[in-house]
Short mmCIF file of C-alpha atoms and ligand atoms in Angstrom, two decimals:
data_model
loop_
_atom_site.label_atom_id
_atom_site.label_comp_id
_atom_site.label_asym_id
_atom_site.label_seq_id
_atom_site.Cartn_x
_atom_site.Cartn_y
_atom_site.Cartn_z
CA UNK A 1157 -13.41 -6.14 20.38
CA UNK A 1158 -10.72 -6.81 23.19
CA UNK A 1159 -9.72 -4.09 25.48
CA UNK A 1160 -6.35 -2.53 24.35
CA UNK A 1161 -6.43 0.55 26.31
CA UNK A 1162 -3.62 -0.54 29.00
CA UNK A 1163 -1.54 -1.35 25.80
CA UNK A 1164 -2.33 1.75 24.63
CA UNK A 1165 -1.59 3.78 27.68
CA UNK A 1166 1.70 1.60 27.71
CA UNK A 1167 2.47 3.18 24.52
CA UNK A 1168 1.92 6.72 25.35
CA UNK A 1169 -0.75 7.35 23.12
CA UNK A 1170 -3.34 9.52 23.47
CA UNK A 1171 -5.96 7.23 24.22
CA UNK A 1172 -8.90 9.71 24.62
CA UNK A 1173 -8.35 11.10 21.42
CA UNK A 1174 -7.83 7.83 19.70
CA UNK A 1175 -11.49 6.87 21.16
CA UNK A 1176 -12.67 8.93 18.21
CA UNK A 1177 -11.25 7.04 15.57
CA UNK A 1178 -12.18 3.94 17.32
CA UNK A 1179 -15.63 5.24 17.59
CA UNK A 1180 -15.94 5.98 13.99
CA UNK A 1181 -13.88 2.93 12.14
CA UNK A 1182 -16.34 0.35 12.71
CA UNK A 1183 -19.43 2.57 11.40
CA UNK A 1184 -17.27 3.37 8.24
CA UNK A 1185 -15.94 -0.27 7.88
CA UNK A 1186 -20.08 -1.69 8.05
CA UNK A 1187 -21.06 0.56 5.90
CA UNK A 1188 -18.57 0.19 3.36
CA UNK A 1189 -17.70 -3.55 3.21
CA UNK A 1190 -20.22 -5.40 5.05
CA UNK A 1191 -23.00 -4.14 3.08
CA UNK A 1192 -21.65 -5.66 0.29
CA UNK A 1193 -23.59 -8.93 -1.10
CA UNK A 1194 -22.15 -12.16 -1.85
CA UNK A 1195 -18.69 -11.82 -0.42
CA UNK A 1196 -16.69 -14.53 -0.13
CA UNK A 1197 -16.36 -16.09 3.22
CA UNK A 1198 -12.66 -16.37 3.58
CA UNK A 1199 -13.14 -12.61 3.77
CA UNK A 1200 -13.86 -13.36 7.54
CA UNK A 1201 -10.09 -12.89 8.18
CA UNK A 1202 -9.78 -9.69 6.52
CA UNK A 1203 -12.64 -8.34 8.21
CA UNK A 1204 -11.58 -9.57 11.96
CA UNK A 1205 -7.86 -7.87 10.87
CA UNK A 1206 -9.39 -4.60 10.40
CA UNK A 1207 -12.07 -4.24 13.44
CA UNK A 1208 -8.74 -5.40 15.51
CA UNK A 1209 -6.85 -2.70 13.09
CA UNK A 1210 -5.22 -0.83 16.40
CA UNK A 1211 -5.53 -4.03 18.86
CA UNK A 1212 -3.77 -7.52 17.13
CA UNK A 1213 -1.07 -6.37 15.21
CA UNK A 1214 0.09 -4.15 17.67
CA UNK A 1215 -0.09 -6.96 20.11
CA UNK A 1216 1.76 -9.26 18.13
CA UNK A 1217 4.81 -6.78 17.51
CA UNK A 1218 5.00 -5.73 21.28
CA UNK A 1219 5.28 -9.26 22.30
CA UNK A 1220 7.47 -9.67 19.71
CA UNK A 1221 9.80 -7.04 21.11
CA UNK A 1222 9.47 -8.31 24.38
CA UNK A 1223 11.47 -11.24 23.16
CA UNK A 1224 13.93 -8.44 21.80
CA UNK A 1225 13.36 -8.12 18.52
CA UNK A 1226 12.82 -5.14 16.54
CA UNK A 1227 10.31 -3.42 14.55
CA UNK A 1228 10.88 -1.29 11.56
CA UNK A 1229 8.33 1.03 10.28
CA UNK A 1230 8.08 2.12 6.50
CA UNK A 1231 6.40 4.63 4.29
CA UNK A 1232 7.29 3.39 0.69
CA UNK A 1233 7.06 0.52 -1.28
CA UNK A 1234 10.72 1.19 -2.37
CA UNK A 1235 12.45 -0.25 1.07
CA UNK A 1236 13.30 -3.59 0.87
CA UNK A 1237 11.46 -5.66 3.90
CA UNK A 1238 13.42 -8.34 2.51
CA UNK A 1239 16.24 -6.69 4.45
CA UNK A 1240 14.54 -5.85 8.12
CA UNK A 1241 13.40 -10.09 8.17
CA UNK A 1242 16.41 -11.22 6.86
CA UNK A 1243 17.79 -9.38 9.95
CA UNK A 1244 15.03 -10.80 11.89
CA UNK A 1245 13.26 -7.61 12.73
CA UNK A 1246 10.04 -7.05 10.99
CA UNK A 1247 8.77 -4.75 8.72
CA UNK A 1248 5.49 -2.96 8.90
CA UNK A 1249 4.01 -0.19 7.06
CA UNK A 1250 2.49 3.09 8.11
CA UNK A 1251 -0.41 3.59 6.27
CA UNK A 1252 -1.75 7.11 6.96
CA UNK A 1253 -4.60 6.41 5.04
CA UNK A 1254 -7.13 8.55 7.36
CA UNK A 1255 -8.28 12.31 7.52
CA UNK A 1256 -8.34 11.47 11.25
CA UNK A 1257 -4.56 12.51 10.99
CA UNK A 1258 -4.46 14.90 8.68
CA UNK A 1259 -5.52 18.34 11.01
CA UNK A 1260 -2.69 16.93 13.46
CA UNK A 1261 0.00 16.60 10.28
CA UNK A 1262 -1.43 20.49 9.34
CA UNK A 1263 0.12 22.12 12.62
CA UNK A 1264 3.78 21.12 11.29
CA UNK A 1265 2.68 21.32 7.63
CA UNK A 1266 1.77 23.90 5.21
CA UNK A 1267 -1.56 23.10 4.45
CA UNK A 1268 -0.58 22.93 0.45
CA UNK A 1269 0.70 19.28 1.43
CA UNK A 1270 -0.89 16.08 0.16
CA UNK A 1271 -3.17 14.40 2.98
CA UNK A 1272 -0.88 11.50 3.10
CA UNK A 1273 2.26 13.09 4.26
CA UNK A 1274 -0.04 15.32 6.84
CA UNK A 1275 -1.75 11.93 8.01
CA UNK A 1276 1.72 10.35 8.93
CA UNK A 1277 2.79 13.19 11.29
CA UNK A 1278 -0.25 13.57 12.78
CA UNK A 1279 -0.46 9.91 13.63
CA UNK A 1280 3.08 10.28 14.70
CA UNK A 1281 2.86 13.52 16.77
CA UNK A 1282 -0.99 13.64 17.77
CA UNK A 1283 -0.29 9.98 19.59
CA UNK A 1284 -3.36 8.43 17.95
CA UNK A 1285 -1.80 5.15 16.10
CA UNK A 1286 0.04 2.62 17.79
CA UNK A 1287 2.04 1.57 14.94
CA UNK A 1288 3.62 5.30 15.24
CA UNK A 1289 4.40 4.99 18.74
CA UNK A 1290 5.94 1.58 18.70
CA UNK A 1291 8.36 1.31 15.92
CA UNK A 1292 11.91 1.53 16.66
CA UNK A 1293 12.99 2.80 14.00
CA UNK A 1294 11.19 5.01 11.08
CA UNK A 1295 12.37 4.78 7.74
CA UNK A 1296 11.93 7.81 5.25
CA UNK A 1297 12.82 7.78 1.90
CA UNK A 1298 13.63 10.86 -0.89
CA UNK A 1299 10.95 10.34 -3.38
CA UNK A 1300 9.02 13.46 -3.58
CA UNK A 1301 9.86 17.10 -1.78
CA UNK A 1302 6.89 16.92 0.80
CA UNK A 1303 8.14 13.29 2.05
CA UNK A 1304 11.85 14.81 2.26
CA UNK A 1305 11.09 17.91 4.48
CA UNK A 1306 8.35 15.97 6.16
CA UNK A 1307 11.04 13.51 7.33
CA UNK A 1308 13.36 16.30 9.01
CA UNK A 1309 10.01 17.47 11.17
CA UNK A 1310 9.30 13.60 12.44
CA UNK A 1311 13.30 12.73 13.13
CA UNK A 1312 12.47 15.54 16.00
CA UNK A 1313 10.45 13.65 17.72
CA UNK A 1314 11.23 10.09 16.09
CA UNK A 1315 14.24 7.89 15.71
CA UNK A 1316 14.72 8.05 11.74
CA UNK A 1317 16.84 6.41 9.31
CA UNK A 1318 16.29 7.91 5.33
CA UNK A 1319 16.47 5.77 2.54
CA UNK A 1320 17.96 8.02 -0.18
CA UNK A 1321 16.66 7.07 -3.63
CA UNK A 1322 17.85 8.45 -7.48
CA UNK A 1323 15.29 10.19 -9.59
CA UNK A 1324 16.40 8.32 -12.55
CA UNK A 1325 17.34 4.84 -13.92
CA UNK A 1326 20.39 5.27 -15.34
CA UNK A 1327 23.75 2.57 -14.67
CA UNK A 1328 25.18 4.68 -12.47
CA UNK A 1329 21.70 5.15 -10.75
CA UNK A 1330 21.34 1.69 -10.15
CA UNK A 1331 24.66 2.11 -8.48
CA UNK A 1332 23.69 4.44 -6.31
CA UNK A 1333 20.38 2.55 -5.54
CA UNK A 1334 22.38 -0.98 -4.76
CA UNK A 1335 24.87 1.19 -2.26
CA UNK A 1336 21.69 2.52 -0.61
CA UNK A 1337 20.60 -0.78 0.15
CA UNK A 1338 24.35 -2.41 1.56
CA UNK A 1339 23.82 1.19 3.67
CA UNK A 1340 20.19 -0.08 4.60
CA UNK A 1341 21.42 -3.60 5.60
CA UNK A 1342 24.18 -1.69 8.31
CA UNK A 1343 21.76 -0.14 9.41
CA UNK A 1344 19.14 -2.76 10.02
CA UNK A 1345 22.02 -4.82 11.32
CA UNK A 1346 23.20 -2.16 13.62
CA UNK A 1347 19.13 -1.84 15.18
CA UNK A 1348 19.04 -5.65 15.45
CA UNK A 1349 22.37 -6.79 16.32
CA UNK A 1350 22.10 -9.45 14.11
CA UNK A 1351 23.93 -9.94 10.93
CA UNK A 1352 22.34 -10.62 7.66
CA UNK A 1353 23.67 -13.67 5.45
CA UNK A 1354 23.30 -15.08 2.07
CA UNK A 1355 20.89 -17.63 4.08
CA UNK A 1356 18.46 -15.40 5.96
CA UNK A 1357 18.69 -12.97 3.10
CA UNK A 1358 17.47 -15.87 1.21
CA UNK A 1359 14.53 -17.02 3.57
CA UNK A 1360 13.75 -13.63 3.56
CA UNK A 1361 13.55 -13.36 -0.65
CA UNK A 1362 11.13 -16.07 -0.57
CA UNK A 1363 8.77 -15.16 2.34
CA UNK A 1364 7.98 -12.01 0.75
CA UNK A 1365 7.94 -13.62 -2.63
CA UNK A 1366 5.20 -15.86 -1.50
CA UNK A 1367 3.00 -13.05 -0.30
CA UNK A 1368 3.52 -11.63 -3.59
CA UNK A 1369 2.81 -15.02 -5.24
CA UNK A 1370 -0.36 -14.81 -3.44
CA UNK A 1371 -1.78 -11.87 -4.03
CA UNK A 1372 -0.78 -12.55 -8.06
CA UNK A 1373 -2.84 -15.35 -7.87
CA UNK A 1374 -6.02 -13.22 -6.16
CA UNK A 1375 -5.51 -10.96 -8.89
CA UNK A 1376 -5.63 -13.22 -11.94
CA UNK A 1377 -9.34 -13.76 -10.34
CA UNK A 1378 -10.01 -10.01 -11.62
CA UNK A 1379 -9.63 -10.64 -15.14
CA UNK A 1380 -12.39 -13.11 -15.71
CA UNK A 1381 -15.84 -12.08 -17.10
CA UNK A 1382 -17.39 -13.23 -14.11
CA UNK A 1383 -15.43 -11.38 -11.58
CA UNK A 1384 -15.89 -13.64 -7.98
CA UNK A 1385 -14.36 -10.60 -5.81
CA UNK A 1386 -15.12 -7.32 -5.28
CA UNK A 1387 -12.31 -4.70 -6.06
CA UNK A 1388 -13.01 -3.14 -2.59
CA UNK A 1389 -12.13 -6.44 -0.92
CA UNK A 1390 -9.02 -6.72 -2.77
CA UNK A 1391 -8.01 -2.97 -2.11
CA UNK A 1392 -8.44 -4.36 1.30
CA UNK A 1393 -6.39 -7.40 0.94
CA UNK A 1394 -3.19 -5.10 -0.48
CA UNK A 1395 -4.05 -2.57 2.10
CA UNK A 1396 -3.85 -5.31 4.73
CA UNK A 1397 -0.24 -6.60 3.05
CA UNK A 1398 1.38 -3.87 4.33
CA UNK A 1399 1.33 -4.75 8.12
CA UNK A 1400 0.15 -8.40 8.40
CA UNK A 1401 2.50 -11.19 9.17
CA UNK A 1402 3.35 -12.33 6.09
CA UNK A 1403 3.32 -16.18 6.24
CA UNK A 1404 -0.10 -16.04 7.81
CA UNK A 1405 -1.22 -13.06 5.09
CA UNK A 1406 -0.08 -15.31 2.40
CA UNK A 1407 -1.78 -18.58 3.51
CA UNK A 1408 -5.22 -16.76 4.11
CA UNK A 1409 -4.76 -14.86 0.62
CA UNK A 1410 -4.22 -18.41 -0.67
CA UNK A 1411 -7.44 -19.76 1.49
CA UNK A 1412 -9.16 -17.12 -0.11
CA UNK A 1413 -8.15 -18.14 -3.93
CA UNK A 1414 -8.97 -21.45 -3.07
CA UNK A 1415 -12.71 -20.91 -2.40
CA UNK A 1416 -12.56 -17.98 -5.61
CA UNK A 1417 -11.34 -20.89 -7.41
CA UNK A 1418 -14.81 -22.81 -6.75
CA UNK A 1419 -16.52 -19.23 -7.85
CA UNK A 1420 -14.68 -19.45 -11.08
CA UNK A 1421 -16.24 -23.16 -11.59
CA UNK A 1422 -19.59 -21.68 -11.12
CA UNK A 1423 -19.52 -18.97 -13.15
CA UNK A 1424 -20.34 -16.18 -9.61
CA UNK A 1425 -19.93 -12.97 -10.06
CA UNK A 1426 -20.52 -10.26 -7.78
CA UNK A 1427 -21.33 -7.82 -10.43
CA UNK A 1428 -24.28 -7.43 -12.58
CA UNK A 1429 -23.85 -8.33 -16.09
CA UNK A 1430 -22.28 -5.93 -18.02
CA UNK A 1431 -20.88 -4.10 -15.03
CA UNK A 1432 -18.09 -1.64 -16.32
CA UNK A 1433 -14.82 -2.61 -16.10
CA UNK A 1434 -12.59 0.18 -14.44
CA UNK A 1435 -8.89 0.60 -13.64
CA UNK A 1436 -7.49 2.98 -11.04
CA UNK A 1437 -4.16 4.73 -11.91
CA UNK A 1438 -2.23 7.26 -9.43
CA UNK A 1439 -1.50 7.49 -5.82
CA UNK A 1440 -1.97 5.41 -3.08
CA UNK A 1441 -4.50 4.30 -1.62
CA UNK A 1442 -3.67 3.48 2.15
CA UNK A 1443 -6.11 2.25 4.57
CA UNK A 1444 -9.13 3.16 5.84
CA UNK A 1445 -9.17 5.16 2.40
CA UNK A 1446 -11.69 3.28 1.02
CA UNK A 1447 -13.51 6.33 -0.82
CA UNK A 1448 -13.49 5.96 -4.28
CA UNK A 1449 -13.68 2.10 -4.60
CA UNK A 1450 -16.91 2.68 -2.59
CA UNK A 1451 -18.07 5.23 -4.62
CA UNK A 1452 -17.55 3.20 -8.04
CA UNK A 1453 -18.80 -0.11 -7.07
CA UNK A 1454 -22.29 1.76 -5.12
CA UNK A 1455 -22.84 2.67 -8.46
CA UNK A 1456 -23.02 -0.26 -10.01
CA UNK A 1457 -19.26 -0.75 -12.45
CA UNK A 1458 -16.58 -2.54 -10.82
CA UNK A 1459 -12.84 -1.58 -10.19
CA UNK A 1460 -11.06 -4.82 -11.52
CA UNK A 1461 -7.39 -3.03 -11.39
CA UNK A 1462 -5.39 -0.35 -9.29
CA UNK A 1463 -2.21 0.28 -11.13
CA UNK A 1464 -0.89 1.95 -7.63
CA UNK A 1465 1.40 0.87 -5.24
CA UNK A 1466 -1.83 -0.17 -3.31
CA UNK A 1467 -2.06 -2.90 -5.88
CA UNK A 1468 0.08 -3.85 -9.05
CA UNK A 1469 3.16 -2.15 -8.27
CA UNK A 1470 3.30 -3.85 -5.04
CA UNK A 1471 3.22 -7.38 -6.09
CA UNK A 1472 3.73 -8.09 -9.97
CA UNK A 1473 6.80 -8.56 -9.44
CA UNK A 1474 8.96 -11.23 -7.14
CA UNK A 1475 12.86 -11.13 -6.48
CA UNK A 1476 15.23 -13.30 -8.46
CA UNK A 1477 15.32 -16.13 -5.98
CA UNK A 1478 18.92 -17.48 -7.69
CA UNK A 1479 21.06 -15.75 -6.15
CA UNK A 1480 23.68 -17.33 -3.93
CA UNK A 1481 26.42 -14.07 -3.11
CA UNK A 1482 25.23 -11.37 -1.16
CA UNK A 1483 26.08 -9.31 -4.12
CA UNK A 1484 23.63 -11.38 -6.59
CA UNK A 1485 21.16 -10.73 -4.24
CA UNK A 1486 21.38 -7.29 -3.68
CA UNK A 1487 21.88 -7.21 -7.46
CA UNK A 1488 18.03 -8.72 -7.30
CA UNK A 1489 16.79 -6.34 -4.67
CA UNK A 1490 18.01 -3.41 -7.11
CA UNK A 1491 16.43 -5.05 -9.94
CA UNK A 1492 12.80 -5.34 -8.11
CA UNK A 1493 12.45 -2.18 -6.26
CA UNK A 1494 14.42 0.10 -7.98
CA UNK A 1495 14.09 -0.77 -12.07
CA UNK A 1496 10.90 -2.24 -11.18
CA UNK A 1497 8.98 0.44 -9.23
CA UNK A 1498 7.30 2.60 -11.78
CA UNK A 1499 6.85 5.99 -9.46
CA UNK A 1500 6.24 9.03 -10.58
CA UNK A 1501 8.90 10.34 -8.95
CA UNK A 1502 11.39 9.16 -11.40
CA UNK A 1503 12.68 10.83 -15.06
CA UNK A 1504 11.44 9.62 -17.56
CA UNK A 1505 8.76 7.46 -15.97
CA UNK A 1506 7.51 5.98 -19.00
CA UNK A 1507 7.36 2.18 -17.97
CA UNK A 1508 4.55 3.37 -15.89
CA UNK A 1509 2.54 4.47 -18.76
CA UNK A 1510 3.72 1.55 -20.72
CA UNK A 1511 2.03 -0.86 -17.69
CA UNK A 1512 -0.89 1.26 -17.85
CA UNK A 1513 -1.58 0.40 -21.44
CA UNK A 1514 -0.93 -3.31 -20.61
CA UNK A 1515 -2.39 -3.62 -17.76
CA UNK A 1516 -5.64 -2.10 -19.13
CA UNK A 1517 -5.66 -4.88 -21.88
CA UNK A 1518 -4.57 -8.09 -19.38
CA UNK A 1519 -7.62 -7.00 -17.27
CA UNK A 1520 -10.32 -6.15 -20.66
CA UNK A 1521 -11.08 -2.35 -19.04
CA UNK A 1522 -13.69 -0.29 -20.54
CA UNK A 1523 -12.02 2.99 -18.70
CA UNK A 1524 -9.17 4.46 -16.78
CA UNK A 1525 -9.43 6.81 -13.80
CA UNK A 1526 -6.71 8.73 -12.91
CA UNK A 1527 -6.61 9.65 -9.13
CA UNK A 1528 -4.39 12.13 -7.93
CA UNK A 1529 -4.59 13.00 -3.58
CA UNK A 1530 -4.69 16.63 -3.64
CA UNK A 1531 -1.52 18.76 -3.75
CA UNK A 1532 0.89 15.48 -4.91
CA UNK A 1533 2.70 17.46 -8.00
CA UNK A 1534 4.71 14.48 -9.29
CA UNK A 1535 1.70 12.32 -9.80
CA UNK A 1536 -0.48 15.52 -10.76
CA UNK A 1537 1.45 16.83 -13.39
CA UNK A 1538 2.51 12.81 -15.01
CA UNK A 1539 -1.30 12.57 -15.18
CA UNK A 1540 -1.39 14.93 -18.38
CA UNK A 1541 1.23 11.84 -20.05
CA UNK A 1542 -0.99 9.28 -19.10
CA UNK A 1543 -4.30 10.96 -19.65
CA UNK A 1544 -2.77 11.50 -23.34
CA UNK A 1545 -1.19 8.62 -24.04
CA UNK A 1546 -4.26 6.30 -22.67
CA UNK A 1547 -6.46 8.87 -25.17
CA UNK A 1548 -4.32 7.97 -28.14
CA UNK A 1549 -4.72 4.16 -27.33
CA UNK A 1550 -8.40 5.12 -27.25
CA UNK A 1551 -9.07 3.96 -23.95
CA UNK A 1552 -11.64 6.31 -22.27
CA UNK A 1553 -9.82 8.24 -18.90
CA UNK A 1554 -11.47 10.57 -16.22
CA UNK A 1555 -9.07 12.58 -14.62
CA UNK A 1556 -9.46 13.13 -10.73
CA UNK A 1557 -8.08 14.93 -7.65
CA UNK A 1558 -9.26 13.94 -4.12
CA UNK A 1559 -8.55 14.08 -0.74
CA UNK A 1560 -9.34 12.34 2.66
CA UNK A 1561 -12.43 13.84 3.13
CA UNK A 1562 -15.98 13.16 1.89
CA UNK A 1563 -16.64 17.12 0.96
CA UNK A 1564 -16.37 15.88 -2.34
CA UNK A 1565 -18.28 12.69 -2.69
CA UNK A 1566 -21.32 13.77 -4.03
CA UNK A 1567 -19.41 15.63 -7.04
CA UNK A 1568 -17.13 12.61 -7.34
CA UNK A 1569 -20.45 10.51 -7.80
CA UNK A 1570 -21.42 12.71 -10.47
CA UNK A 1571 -18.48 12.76 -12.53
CA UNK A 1572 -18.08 8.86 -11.88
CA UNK A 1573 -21.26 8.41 -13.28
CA UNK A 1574 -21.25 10.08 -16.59
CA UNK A 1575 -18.29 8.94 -17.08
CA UNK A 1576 -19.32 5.27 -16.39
CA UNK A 1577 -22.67 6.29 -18.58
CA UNK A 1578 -20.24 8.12 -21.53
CA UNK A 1579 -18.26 4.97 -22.05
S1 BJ8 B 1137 6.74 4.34 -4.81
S2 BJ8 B 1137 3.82 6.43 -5.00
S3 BJ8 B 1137 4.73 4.68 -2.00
S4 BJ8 B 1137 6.66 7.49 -3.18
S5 BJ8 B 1137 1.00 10.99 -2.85
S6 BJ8 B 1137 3.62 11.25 -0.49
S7 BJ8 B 1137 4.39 10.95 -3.94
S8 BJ8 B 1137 2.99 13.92 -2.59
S9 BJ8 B 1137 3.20 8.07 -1.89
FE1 BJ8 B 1137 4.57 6.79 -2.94
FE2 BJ8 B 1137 6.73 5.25 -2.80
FE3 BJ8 B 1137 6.06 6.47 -5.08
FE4 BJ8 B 1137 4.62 4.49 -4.19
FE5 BJ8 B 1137 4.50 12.32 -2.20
FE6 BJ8 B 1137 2.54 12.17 -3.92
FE7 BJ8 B 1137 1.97 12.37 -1.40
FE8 BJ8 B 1137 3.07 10.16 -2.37
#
């Protein structure tokens, strides 16, 4: 690996205490994903992203804003990045995926908070991610009580912009959702000093679009028989959407598919015959949390869906790309991230549980699990509608509540298998 310290030093972070992370990713990242047999080469990229996690990326967007441009950092798949590169900033997302972070998040937090919220202020405060240092701007958003209180602790120490979202999808939500994003495009203007247009809007649309097309097309791979990918690779690959360039994410996603493509041909899969056929429901998954996909597929079933915002909800669907007015494209923005995000944090949510059902047919799943990370009570307490309404379609669910840590692994295993055995 190249040496980043001086760019880390540069950046104010506390490079001693980042060691530890460094020291431990690599270990974590072998054991989990290189072990794996049969992986497609293409994967190469993927891999080389994530040993160069802290190093790369953070290389690219500090050059970038050498040349003066900007760099926005996000926490929710409900902010439009079509806005930040239409403004020709970019977008990256802050992941907070590790229990590295969490014990640094638990000296602003009450402890009763999920890890994911406690990850991104200890990243932020404890100086131990570079994407938390060199952001210029940190967008929040309102979509569950932790996130909103969280927010007013980090805009003491960061420069924050919130993203204030509706908790239902009525008309005169969607209202309120399209004036949040002219407010979001001000704003982005006003960091950038660049104006957005109908054009670069446009551009924008479609170069997120195509990452989206891409990562459709990886999925579609998932629903064969013979499934040619692992789901930990592709929990990876959405993992790695959030913060990649996106042209150069979308072409090696496409790379990828192309040599899947010659799998599909020949029939490879890299599960055994008969392998379960599992779906993942619930909260996010952000990188390096790479527990439970690990746990499933050491165990012989495969995950071959993550109805998550770690997977479908971040891609099945594109923007509109007709619009021509400003308007019909905000109109289009609305329409994607605000009717078509299925979050538990809106009333009624039951569009998620209706693309549960679906998706559980489009990819032939034997069984659901439902993962909550601990102490999320939106997600917690929708699991008893989806639990009962997958039950009634007769589709087997396990119900589950994790954390960061690996305490519970062992038990997890357990309960994975006899539920993988019962079905
Ligand atoms: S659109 S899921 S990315 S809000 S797990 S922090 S909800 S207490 S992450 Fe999310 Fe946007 Fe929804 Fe997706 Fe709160 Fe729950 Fe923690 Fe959560």
């Amino acid at each position: 690996m190249a040496d980043y310290r001086k760019m880390w030093e540069d950046l104010g972070m506390n490079v001693e205490e980042h060691d530890v992370l460094c020291e431990v990713l690599p270990q974590a990242f072998g054991d989990v994903y290189l072990s794996q047999e049969n992986r497609p080469e293409k994967m190469d990229y993927f891999n080389m992203v994530v040993a160069e996690i802290h190093g790369i990326r953070p290389a690219e967007l500090i050059e970038f804003q050498k040349n003066g441009g900007k760099v926005v950092g996000t926490f929710c798949i409900h902010v439009p990045d079509e806005v930040v590169f239409g403004c020709g900033a970019i977008n990256t997302g802050l992941c907070s995926g590790s229990q590295f972070w969490v014990p640094g998040g638990e000296k602003y937090l009450p402890t009763a908070t999920c890890p994911l919220i406690k990850a991104s202020l200890g990243a932020r405060f404890e100086k131990t991610c570079p994407f938390f240092r060199l952001a210029d701007l940190f967008v929040g958003e309102t979509t569950c009580d932790g996130k909103k209180k969280a927010w007013e602790i980090m805009s003491k120490d960061a420069p924050m912009y919130i993203f204030d979202l509706p908790q239902m999808k009525r008309d005169k939500d969607v209202e309120f959702f399209k004036d949040e994003v002219y407010r979001y495009i001000d704003r982005i203007e006003e960091l950038t000093g660049n104006k957005l247009t109908p054009e670069s809007l446009h551009d924008a649309i479609v170069l997120i679009n195509n990452k989206r097309r891409a990562m459709q097309r990886l999925w579609e791979f998932r629903k064969l028989d013979n499934v040619p990918i692992s789901g930990k690779d592709c929990l990876l690959i959405s993992q790695i959407a959030f913060y990649d360039d996106p042209t150069r994410f979308a072409q090696k996603v496409n790379e990828l598919c192309d040599e899947l493509d010659k799998r599909k041909e020949q029939n490879v899969s890299v599960y055994k015959k008969g392998a379960t056929r599992l779906m993942l429901t619930g909260t996010p998954l952000s990188i390096p949390n790479w527990k439970l996909h690990h746990i499933i597929e050491s165990s012989g079933a495969a995950v071959v869906c993550e109805e998550m915002c770690t997977g479908s909800r971040y891609f099945e669907l594109t923007v509109d790309e007709s619009g021509k007015t400003m308007d019909e494209m905000v109109d289009h923005l609305t329409d994607r991230y605000m009717k078509g995000i299925n979050c538990a944090c809106y009333t009624p949510n039951t569009e998620r549980v209706d693309d549960i059902i679906r998706l559980a047919k489009e990819y032939n799943v034997d069984g659901v699990i439902d993962v909550n990370l601990k102490f999320c009570n939106i997600y917690d307490t929708e699991g008893h509608i989806v639990e009962k309404e997958l039950k009634d379609h007769n589709i087997p669910v396990l119900g589950i509540e994790t954390d960061y840590t690996d305490e519970d692994s062992e038990q997890l295993k357990t309960r994975i298998e006899a539920f993988v055995e019962m079905i």
